[in-house]
PDB file of C-alpha atoms in Angstrom:
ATOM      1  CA  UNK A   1       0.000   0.000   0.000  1.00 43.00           C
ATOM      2  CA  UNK A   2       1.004   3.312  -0.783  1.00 48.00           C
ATOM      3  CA  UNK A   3      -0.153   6.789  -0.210  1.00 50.00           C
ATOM      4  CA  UNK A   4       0.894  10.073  -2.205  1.00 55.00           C
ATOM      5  CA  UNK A   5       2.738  11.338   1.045  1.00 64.00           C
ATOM      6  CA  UNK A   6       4.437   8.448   1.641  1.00 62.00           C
ATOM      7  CA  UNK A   7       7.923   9.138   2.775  1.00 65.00           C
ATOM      8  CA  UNK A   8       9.247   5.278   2.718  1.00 75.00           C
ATOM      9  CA  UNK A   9       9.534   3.813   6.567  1.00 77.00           C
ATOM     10  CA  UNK A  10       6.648   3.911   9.110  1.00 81.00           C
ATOM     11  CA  UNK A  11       6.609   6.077  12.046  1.00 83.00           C
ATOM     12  CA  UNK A  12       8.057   9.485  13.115  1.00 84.00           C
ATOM     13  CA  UNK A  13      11.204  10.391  12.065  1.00 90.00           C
ATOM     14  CA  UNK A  14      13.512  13.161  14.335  1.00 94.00           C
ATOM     15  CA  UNK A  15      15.587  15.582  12.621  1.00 94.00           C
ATOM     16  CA  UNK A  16      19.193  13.881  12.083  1.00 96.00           C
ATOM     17  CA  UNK A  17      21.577  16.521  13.206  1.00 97.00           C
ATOM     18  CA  UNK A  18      24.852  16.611  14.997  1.00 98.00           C
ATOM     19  CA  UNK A  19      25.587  17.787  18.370  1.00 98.00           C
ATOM     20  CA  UNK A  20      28.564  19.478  18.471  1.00 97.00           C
ATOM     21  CA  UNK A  21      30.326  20.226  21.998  1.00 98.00           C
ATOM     22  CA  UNK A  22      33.509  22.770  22.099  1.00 97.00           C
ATOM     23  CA  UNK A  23      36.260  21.671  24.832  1.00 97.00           C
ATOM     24  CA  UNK A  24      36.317  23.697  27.451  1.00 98.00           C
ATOM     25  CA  UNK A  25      32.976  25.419  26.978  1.00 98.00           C
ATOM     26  CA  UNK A  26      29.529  24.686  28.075  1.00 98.00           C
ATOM     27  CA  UNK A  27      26.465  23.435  25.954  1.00 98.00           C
ATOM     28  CA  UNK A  28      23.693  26.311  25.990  1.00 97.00           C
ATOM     29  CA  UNK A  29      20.813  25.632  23.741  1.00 97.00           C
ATOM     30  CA  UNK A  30      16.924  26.668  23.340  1.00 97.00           C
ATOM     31  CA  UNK A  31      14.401  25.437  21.368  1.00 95.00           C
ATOM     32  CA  UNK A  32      10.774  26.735  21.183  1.00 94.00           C
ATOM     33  CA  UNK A  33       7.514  25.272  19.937  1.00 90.00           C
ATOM     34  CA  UNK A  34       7.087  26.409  16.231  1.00 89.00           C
ATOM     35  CA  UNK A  35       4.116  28.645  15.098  1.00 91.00           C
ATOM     36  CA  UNK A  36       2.938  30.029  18.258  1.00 88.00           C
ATOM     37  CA  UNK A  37       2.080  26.712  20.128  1.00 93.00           C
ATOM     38  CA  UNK A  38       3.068  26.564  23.819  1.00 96.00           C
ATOM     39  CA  UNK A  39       4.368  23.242  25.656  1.00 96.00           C
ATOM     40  CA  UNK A  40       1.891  21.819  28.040  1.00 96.00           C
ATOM     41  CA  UNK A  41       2.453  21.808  31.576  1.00 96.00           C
ATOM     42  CA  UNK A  42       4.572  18.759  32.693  1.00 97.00           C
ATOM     43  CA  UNK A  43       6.421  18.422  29.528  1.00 97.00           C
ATOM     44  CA  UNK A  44       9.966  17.221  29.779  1.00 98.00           C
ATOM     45  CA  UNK A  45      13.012  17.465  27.142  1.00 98.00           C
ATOM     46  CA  UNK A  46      16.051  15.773  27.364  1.00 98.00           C
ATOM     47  CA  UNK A  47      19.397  14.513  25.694  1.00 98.00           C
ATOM     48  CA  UNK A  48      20.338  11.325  26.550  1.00 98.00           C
ATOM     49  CA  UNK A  49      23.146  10.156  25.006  1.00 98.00           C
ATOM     50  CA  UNK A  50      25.203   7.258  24.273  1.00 98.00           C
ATOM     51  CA  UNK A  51      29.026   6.218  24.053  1.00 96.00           C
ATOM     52  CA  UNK A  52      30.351   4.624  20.610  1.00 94.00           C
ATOM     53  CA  UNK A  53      30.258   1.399  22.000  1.00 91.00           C
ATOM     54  CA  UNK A  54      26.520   2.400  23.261  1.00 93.00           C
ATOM     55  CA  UNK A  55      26.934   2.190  27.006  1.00 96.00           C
ATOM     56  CA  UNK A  56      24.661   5.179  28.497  1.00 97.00           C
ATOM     57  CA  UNK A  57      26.197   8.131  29.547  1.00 96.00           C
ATOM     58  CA  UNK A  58      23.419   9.745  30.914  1.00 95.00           C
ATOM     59  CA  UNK A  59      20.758  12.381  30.050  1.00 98.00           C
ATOM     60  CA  UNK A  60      20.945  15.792  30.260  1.00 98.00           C
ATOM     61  CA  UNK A  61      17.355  17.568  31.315  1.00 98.00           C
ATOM     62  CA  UNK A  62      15.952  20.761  30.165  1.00 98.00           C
ATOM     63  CA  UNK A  63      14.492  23.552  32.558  1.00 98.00           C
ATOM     64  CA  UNK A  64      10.950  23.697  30.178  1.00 98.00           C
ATOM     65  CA  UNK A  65       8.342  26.326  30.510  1.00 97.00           C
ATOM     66  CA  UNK A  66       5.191  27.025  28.256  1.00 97.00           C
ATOM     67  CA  UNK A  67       7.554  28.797  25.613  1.00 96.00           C
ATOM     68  CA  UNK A  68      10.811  27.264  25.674  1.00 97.00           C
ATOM     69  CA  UNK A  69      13.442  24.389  26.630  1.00 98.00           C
ATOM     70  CA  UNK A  70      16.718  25.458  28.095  1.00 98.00           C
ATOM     71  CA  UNK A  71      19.937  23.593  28.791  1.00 98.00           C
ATOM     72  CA  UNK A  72      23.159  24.812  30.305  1.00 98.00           C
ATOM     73  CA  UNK A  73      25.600  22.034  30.854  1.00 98.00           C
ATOM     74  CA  UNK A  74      28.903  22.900  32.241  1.00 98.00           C
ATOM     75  CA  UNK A  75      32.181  22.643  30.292  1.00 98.00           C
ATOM     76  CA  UNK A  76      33.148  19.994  33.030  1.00 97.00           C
ATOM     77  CA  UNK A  77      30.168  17.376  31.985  1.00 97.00           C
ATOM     78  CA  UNK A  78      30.098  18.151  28.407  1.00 97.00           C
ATOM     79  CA  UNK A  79      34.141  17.540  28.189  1.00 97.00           C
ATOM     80  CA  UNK A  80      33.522  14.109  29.710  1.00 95.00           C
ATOM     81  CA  UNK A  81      31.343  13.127  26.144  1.00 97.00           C
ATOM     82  CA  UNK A  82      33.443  11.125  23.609  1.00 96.00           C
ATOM     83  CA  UNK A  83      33.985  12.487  19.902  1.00 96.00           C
ATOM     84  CA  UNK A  84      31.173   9.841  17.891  1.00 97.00           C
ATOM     85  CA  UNK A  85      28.737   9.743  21.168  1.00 98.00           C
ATOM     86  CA  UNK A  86      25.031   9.321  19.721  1.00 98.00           C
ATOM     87  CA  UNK A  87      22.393  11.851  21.017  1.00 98.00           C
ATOM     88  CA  UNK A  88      18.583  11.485  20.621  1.00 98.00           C
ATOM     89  CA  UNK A  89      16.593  14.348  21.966  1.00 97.00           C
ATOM     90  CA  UNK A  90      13.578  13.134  23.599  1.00 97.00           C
ATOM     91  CA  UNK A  91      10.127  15.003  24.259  1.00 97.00           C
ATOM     92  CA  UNK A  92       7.445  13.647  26.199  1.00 97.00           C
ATOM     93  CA  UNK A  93       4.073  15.372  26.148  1.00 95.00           C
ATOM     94  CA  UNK A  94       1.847  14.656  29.762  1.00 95.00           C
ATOM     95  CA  UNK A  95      -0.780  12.687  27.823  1.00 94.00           C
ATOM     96  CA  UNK A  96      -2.334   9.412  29.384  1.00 94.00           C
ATOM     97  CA  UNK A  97      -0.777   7.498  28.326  1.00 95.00           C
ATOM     98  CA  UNK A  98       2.726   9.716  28.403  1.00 95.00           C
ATOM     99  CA  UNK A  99       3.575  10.431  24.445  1.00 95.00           C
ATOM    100  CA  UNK A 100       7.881  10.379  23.750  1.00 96.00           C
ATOM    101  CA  UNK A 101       9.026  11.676  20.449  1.00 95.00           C
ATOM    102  CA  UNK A 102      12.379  11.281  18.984  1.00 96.00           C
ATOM    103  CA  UNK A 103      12.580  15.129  17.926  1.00 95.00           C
ATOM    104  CA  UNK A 104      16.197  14.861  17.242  1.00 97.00           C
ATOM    105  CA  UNK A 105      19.132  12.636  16.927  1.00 98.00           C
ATOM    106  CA  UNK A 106      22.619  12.124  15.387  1.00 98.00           C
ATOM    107  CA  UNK A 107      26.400  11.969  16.399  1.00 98.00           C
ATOM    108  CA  UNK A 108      28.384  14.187  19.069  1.00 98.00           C
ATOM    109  CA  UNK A 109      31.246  16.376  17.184  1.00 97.00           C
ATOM    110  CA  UNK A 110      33.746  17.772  19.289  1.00 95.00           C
ATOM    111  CA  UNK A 111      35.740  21.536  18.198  1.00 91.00           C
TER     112      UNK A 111
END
């Protein structure tokens, strides 16, 4: 079966992107809901991300309110993240049940 907007695989696909972290410096990003819309309450963003060999490393947690998701992860943490770490940014929206996209993922790139 095929439809006309059929863009070849099933389910949601994030943005492929890389991360990149700069030695010595921390990782400061925001992101905001396109076209106006707000984040519910309870919404949570995160990183999580993943050595080359794919042990976890951890997550890193955004501050989120109605407008915006904020990280600031010091220098210190973010130099600890190998060159080739995967990333996948993860939202989940406070629906019952809770809904996770994949909005993002890719490779860590180091400067």
């Amino acid at each position: 079966m095929s439809t006309s907007n059929d863009p070849g695989y099933l389910g949601y696909q994030p943005t492929l992107q890389p991360l990149k972290l700069t030695t010595g410096a921390s990782f400061v990003q925001t992101i905001q809901p396109s076209d106006g819309a707000v984040f519910p309450a309870g919404t949570q963003v995160s990183i999580v991300l993943t050595a080359p060999g794919g042990t976890s490393i951890g997550a890193w947690s955004a501050n989120v309110s109605s407008t915006t998701a904020t990280w600031t992860v010091p220098a210190a943490t973010c130099d600890e993240i190998p060159t080739n770490s995967r990333y996948t940014m993860l939202v989940t929206y406070p629906t019952s049940p809770a809904t996770t996209y994949a909005w993002y993922a890719g490779t860590v790139i180091r400067t």
